[in-house]
Amino acid sequence: MRNKLDVKYDHIKIENKYYDHWVKQGYFTAGDKSKQAFSMVIPPPNVTGKLHLGHAWDTTLQDIVARYKRLQGFDVLWVSGMDHAGIATQAKVDERLKEQGISRYDIGREKFLEHAWNWKHEYAKHIREQWATLGLSLDYTRERFTLDDGLSEAVKKVFVDLYNDGLIYQGERIINWDPDAQTALSNIEVIHKEIEGAMYTFVYEVVETGQKLHVATTRPETMFGDVCVVVHPDDKRYTDVVGLHVINPANGEKLPIITDDYIDVEFGTGVMKCTPAHDPNDFTIGEKYNLPKPICMNPDGTMNDLCGKYEGMDRFDCRKQLVEDIKAAGNLVEIKKHMHQVGHSERTDAVVEPYLSKQWFVKMRPLADEVLKNQEIEDEKIHFTPKRFEHTFHQWLEKIEDWCISRQLWWGHRIPAWYHKDTGEIYVGEEPPKDLDSWQQDEDVLDTWFSSALWPFSTLGWPHESDDYKRYYPNDTLVTGYDIIFFWVARMAFQARYCTDSRPFKDVLIHGLVRDDQGRKMSKSLGNGVDPMEVVEKHGCDAMRFFLTTNSTPGQDLRYIEEKVESSSNFINKIYNASKFVLMHLGDEFEVSNVDLTNASTIDKWILNRFNETLTNVTANMDKYEFALVGNELYSFIWDDFCSWYIELSKAELQSEDEAVKLAAKSTLLVVLEGILKMVHPFMPFVSEEIYLSLPHTQDSINLESWPTVIPTDISNTEMEEVKRLLSMVSAVREIKAAYKLKPSAEIDVIVNDSEGNIEEVNEFISSLLNQMCRANWIAQASAEEMVVRPIVQGSISVPLAALVNIDEEIERLKQEQSKLQQEIKRGEGMLANPNFVNKAPEAKVNAEKEKLEGYKSQFEIVTNRLNELQK
């Protein structure tokens, strides 16, 4: 059954038509074991709200790979799934409860988790609707969630195994503390922002001598946790005070003066206050000398009972008041403005507090080293596209620190550790201890990334030897942004190596960030974010997909430019209108079985050959994930070669009285358009389906089709050059008519010259098409009139229009053309003189540039000669 294409392209009508049908028919469900398996990892969105434009870009790239591989005959598994996003989701649920006038502490942990699960179900539905709007060909029969039973089982097993292997431990260390969410953060959950602060210098008076030492700090509020001041052992300025005591100007306590070679003699005054519970470097000194580690803040960022009258004050309010009080006491030396990097929570944007806390950690060095070792083995390594990101990956693993995995939240995987109520003994296991009444489970949950790191194999049934795990693991491809290499890619790499003794995936395609048209990162504060659902509503999903995936090379950022989305929509409309032309000439009776290219004309064979060239280049670039190059190839071939040229050139054949010629033209239109639809299908799934089902077709859906193959054609190089030359003639004549404001239908005479300037005879094939395409009549004799000359392939074309020409205007136009050609020659020579291009670009691309350069030089000579003639 064929569709009837509407008169006008309507993306909303088309895009609302197919997705549910595709899912119900199981087109995206993996499991055909007669085919080679191919699996992909989806970065699971968190269940906190709308998908952003970056996620639309990310998932569309994945969908392109999935659809391409299906067309190539692979059994593609692309598991759908979502992440519970501990901190972010808990913050959202807390906010909703607050609107109801309650907090999670009012209702308790179990009731809070009911609210969190209700949130998950609500927003998971929204996310599926957005996936459908984006046209993502996900396998919904295997959808997973990081808190589902299977993934929870995997999380517990990995935690217990790492603990038993001595790779998870509990320790009291300085961690990144988010006072808003009141939880620990890992280092990569902290965003450092340069802000203007201050360097405060205070007087610390030596008790025994009355000497006044100057000590500087950027965080006066931590002075209540000071335990000593430290100087360098070789600093002669302070030799006489080592071992004495100073008065802490914040609270009047006596602090010992000690030495350590960590101190930089050249920095500041050479005297440093030491606050082991609130600074990682001070903590190291505290450990070295077994110093006390008093904590002077509450988990919510307010000051505690160590701070006297400042107790209960916000840390920053305390800072302000404390400085005023120290100043009033005469112990403030100076305040200097100070630009410095300050850590902020990725989730809440709160200023992160270095905070001494007992947490769970993963010992990272052995795990990272195992990944790095296997990165040296070609068949075991993870391959990055672009390759430069492999260096980023390596660097982070080489410098990795232990990972704080405990979070002070309720939403997440509860740590499978219990403490005996009487003895304090720790029990860690996948199942609770038998005498559960005697044990108390750890209140904390695991970092969200702990479960996300297991995603490539836990979603396939691991730790069980499931059929999916055996067939699809390791995965073939992951598509993700460079900003998540540390968060996710590295963690999947070391967890996969530890749990499965394998890489999690073979290839990683890295993309950049979506920025606004000024190159700024999209953010709420700037108000420059773009909702992908609004883009789809306005321009269509296919237009947004084509724009997102063909306007940036791998690893580079993408600027969202509205006009380019509109351009993509115009391109789709061009394909749609071309399809209506083809359908009109095929008629209702034409079937696939009628296709016959036996009597293909030179023009038919030309477009078939160009299709083959395009297909070869598109396939090669699809395999390399070079979707921007694919987009350029498709745009050029479809818009220029097929729509602008072949459709126009085919009209004479379609009106021919010779049925064999007419059949060949119809057949060519159908096979080329069908091939185009298959090539654009990964980018434009909706419109390609709509058009495919309107054409004579063999499958129930383009989703079931195969990637196109080269169409046999016997066109010679001479014939190809002949068509190229014809097209350049038509373009030249049209340009002349436009320049001199002649109607396109105006009849004109033309003379064709070869590259030597000699008048050339034109065969009947060229002559008739020249007349058909641009109403130009070839004449064989020279003319005494002034001639308007335009360069063409391997020569020039002259038109005796001197009577209509303003010679001065023609000279000016030729000068502009000469300048333009000079620029093209300079560009081409520069490109071909670049060893990186000549040695690394495909040979066909290099040869094409050489051919273009020679053409520009030939045209430049023709234009220059003509200028010289007119200026005599």
PDB file of C-alpha atoms in Angstrom, residues 644-759:
ATOM      1  CA  SER A 644      18.844  20.956  -9.684  1.00  0.00           C
ATOM      2  CA  TRP A 645      20.345  19.009 -12.591  1.00  0.00           C
ATOM      3  CA  TYR A 646      19.097  15.501 -13.146  1.00  0.00           C
ATOM      4  CA  ILE A 647      15.410  16.192 -12.561  1.00  0.00           C
ATOM      5  CA  GLU A 648      15.585  19.057 -15.066  1.00  0.00           C
ATOM      6  CA  LEU A 649      17.625  17.040 -17.555  1.00  0.00           C
ATOM      7  CA  SER A 650      15.304  14.038 -17.271  1.00  0.00           C
ATOM      8  CA  LYS A 651      12.217  15.956 -18.378  1.00  0.00           C
ATOM      9  CA  ALA A 652      13.040  15.544 -22.072  1.00  0.00           C
ATOM     10  CA  GLU A 653      13.484  11.791 -21.637  1.00  0.00           C
ATOM     11  CA  LEU A 654      10.251  11.502 -19.661  1.00  0.00           C
ATOM     12  CA  GLN A 655       8.443  13.161 -22.568  1.00  0.00           C
ATOM     13  CA  SER A 656      10.192  11.003 -25.177  1.00  0.00           C
ATOM     14  CA  GLU A 657       8.117   8.965 -27.586  1.00  0.00           C
ATOM     15  CA  ASP A 658      10.667   6.182 -27.201  1.00  0.00           C
ATOM     16  CA  GLU A 659       9.224   4.001 -24.406  1.00  0.00           C
ATOM     17  CA  ALA A 660      12.609   2.416 -23.668  1.00  0.00           C
ATOM     18  CA  VAL A 661      14.161   5.850 -23.057  1.00  0.00           C
ATOM     19  CA  LYS A 662      11.208   6.879 -20.909  1.00  0.00           C
ATOM     20  CA  LEU A 663      11.396   3.653 -18.879  1.00  0.00           C
ATOM     21  CA  ALA A 664      15.124   4.118 -18.261  1.00  0.00           C
ATOM     22  CA  ALA A 665      14.527   7.671 -16.986  1.00  0.00           C
ATOM     23  CA  LYS A 666      11.728   6.520 -14.669  1.00  0.00           C
ATOM     24  CA  SER A 667      13.856   3.650 -13.420  1.00  0.00           C
ATOM     25  CA  THR A 668      16.776   5.981 -12.791  1.00  0.00           C
ATOM     26  CA  LEU A 669      14.595   8.415 -10.863  1.00  0.00           C
ATOM     27  CA  LEU A 670      13.257   5.609  -8.684  1.00  0.00           C
ATOM     28  CA  VAL A 671      16.513   3.795  -7.897  1.00  0.00           C
ATOM     29  CA  VAL A 672      18.401   7.018  -7.169  1.00  0.00           C
ATOM     30  CA  LEU A 673      15.623   8.448  -4.993  1.00  0.00           C
ATOM     31  CA  GLU A 674      15.294   5.170  -3.115  1.00  0.00           C
ATOM     32  CA  GLY A 675      19.057   5.160  -2.543  1.00  0.00           C
ATOM     33  CA  ILE A 676      18.892   8.754  -1.333  1.00  0.00           C
ATOM     34  CA  LEU A 677      16.140   7.860   1.146  1.00  0.00           C
ATOM     35  CA  LYS A 678      18.208   5.011   2.572  1.00  0.00           C
ATOM     36  CA  MET A 679      21.237   7.272   2.985  1.00  0.00           C
ATOM     37  CA  VAL A 680      19.261  10.049   4.683  1.00  0.00           C
ATOM     38  CA  HIS A 681      17.153   7.655   6.775  1.00  0.00           C
ATOM     39  CA  PRO A 682      19.552   7.588   9.769  1.00  0.00           C
ATOM     40  CA  PHE A 683      19.350  11.393   9.894  1.00  0.00           C
ATOM     41  CA  MET A 684      15.712  11.861   8.829  1.00  0.00           C
ATOM     42  CA  PRO A 685      13.774   8.753   9.882  1.00  0.00           C
ATOM     43  CA  PHE A 686      10.300  10.248   9.582  1.00  0.00           C
ATOM     44  CA  VAL A 687      10.331  11.919   6.185  1.00  0.00           C
ATOM     45  CA  SER A 688      12.350   9.055   4.670  1.00  0.00           C
ATOM     46  CA  GLU A 689       9.652   6.616   5.839  1.00  0.00           C
ATOM     47  CA  GLU A 690       6.845   8.815   4.508  1.00  0.00           C
ATOM     48  CA  ILE A 691       8.426   9.092   1.061  1.00  0.00           C
ATOM     49  CA  TYR A 692       9.578   5.458   0.944  1.00  0.00           C
ATOM     50  CA  LEU A 693       6.034   4.216   1.555  1.00  0.00           C
ATOM     51  CA  SER A 694       4.718   6.497  -1.190  1.00  0.00           C
ATOM     52  CA  LEU A 695       7.122   5.010  -3.748  1.00  0.00           C
ATOM     53  CA  PRO A 696       7.053   1.519  -5.226  1.00  0.00           C
ATOM     54  CA  HIS A 697       8.672  -0.467  -2.401  1.00  0.00           C
ATOM     55  CA  THR A 698       9.429  -4.025  -1.341  1.00  0.00           C
ATOM     56  CA  GLN A 699       9.437  -3.755   2.469  1.00  0.00           C
ATOM     57  CA  ASP A 700       6.747  -2.712   4.942  1.00  0.00           C
ATOM     58  CA  SER A 701       9.048   0.014   6.290  1.00  0.00           C
ATOM     59  CA  ILE A 702      12.316   1.650   5.376  1.00  0.00           C
ATOM     60  CA  ASN A 703      13.473   0.382   8.794  1.00  0.00           C
ATOM     61  CA  LEU A 704      13.533  -3.095   7.227  1.00  0.00           C
ATOM     62  CA  GLU A 705      15.506  -2.030   4.177  1.00  0.00           C
ATOM     63  CA  SER A 706      19.194  -2.564   3.434  1.00  0.00           C
ATOM     64  CA  TRP A 707      21.919   0.006   2.976  1.00  0.00           C
ATOM     65  CA  PRO A 708      22.163   0.877  -0.750  1.00  0.00           C
ATOM     66  CA  THR A 709      24.730  -0.744  -2.977  1.00  0.00           C
ATOM     67  CA  VAL A 710      26.593   0.561  -6.010  1.00  0.00           C
ATOM     68  CA  ILE A 711      24.402   0.545  -9.142  1.00  0.00           C
ATOM     69  CA  PRO A 712      26.207  -0.997 -12.126  1.00  0.00           C
ATOM     70  CA  THR A 713      26.676   1.516 -14.921  1.00  0.00           C
ATOM     71  CA  ASP A 714      29.036   1.579 -17.878  1.00  0.00           C
ATOM     72  CA  ILE A 715      29.581   5.311 -18.301  1.00  0.00           C
ATOM     73  CA  SER A 716      33.042   6.243 -19.511  1.00  0.00           C
ATOM     74  CA  ASN A 717      35.271   9.028 -18.169  1.00  0.00           C
ATOM     75  CA  THR A 718      34.736  10.848 -21.475  1.00  0.00           C
ATOM     76  CA  GLU A 719      30.974  10.774 -21.022  1.00  0.00           C
ATOM     77  CA  MET A 720      31.285  11.970 -17.429  1.00  0.00           C
ATOM     78  CA  GLU A 721      33.439  14.900 -18.536  1.00  0.00           C
ATOM     79  CA  GLU A 722      30.972  15.639 -21.313  1.00  0.00           C
ATOM     80  CA  VAL A 723      28.118  15.995 -18.818  1.00  0.00           C
ATOM     81  CA  LYS A 724      30.272  18.117 -16.481  1.00  0.00           C
ATOM     82  CA  ARG A 725      31.026  20.377 -19.413  1.00  0.00           C
ATOM     83  CA  LEU A 726      27.367  20.604 -20.354  1.00  0.00           C
ATOM     84  CA  LEU A 727      26.420  21.609 -16.820  1.00  0.00           C
ATOM     85  CA  SER A 728      29.108  24.286 -16.769  1.00  0.00           C
ATOM     86  CA  MET A 729      27.743  25.616 -20.097  1.00  0.00           C
ATOM     87  CA  VAL A 730      24.212  25.823 -18.731  1.00  0.00           C
ATOM     88  CA  SER A 731      25.467  27.565 -15.575  1.00  0.00           C
ATOM     89  CA  ALA A 732      27.474  30.040 -17.668  1.00  0.00           C
ATOM     90  CA  VAL A 733      24.507  30.897 -19.895  1.00  0.00           C
ATOM     91  CA  ARG A 734      22.198  31.325 -16.916  1.00  0.00           C
ATOM     92  CA  GLU A 735      24.757  33.567 -15.248  1.00  0.00           C
ATOM     93  CA  ILE A 736      25.004  35.731 -18.379  1.00  0.00           C
ATOM     94  CA  LYS A 737      21.234  36.055 -18.579  1.00  0.00           C
ATOM     95  CA  ALA A 738      21.017  37.000 -14.911  1.00  0.00           C
ATOM     96  CA  ALA A 739      23.878  39.502 -15.204  1.00  0.00           C
ATOM     97  CA  TYR A 740      22.282  41.251 -18.178  1.00  0.00           C
ATOM     98  CA  LYS A 741      18.717  40.955 -16.891  1.00  0.00           C
ATOM     99  CA  LEU A 742      17.503  38.724 -19.703  1.00  0.00           C
ATOM    100  CA  LYS A 743      14.484  36.506 -19.139  1.00  0.00           C
ATOM    101  CA  PRO A 744      15.345  32.818 -18.630  1.00  0.00           C
ATOM    102  CA  SER A 745      13.146  32.045 -21.654  1.00  0.00           C
ATOM    103  CA  ALA A 746      15.051  34.453 -23.921  1.00  0.00           C
ATOM    104  CA  GLU A 747      16.683  32.696 -26.900  1.00  0.00           C
ATOM    105  CA  ILE A 748      20.396  33.449 -27.317  1.00  0.00           C
ATOM    106  CA  ASP A 749      23.171  32.201 -29.548  1.00  0.00           C
ATOM    107  CA  VAL A 750      26.349  30.803 -28.049  1.00  0.00           C
ATOM    108  CA  ILE A 751      29.785  29.900 -29.329  1.00  0.00           C
ATOM    109  CA  VAL A 752      31.817  27.226 -27.542  1.00  0.00           C
ATOM    110  CA  ASN A 753      35.603  27.485 -27.444  1.00  0.00           C
ATOM    111  CA  ASP A 754      38.119  24.902 -26.298  1.00  0.00           C
ATOM    112  CA  SER A 755      40.880  25.640 -23.765  1.00  0.00           C
ATOM    113  CA  GLU A 756      43.054  27.026 -26.587  1.00  0.00           C
ATOM    114  CA  GLY A 757      40.350  29.494 -27.634  1.00  0.00           C
ATOM    115  CA  ASN A 758      39.417  27.648 -30.824  1.00  0.00           C
ATOM    116  CA  ILE A 759      35.770  27.384 -31.844  1.00  0.00           C
TER     117      ILE A 759
END
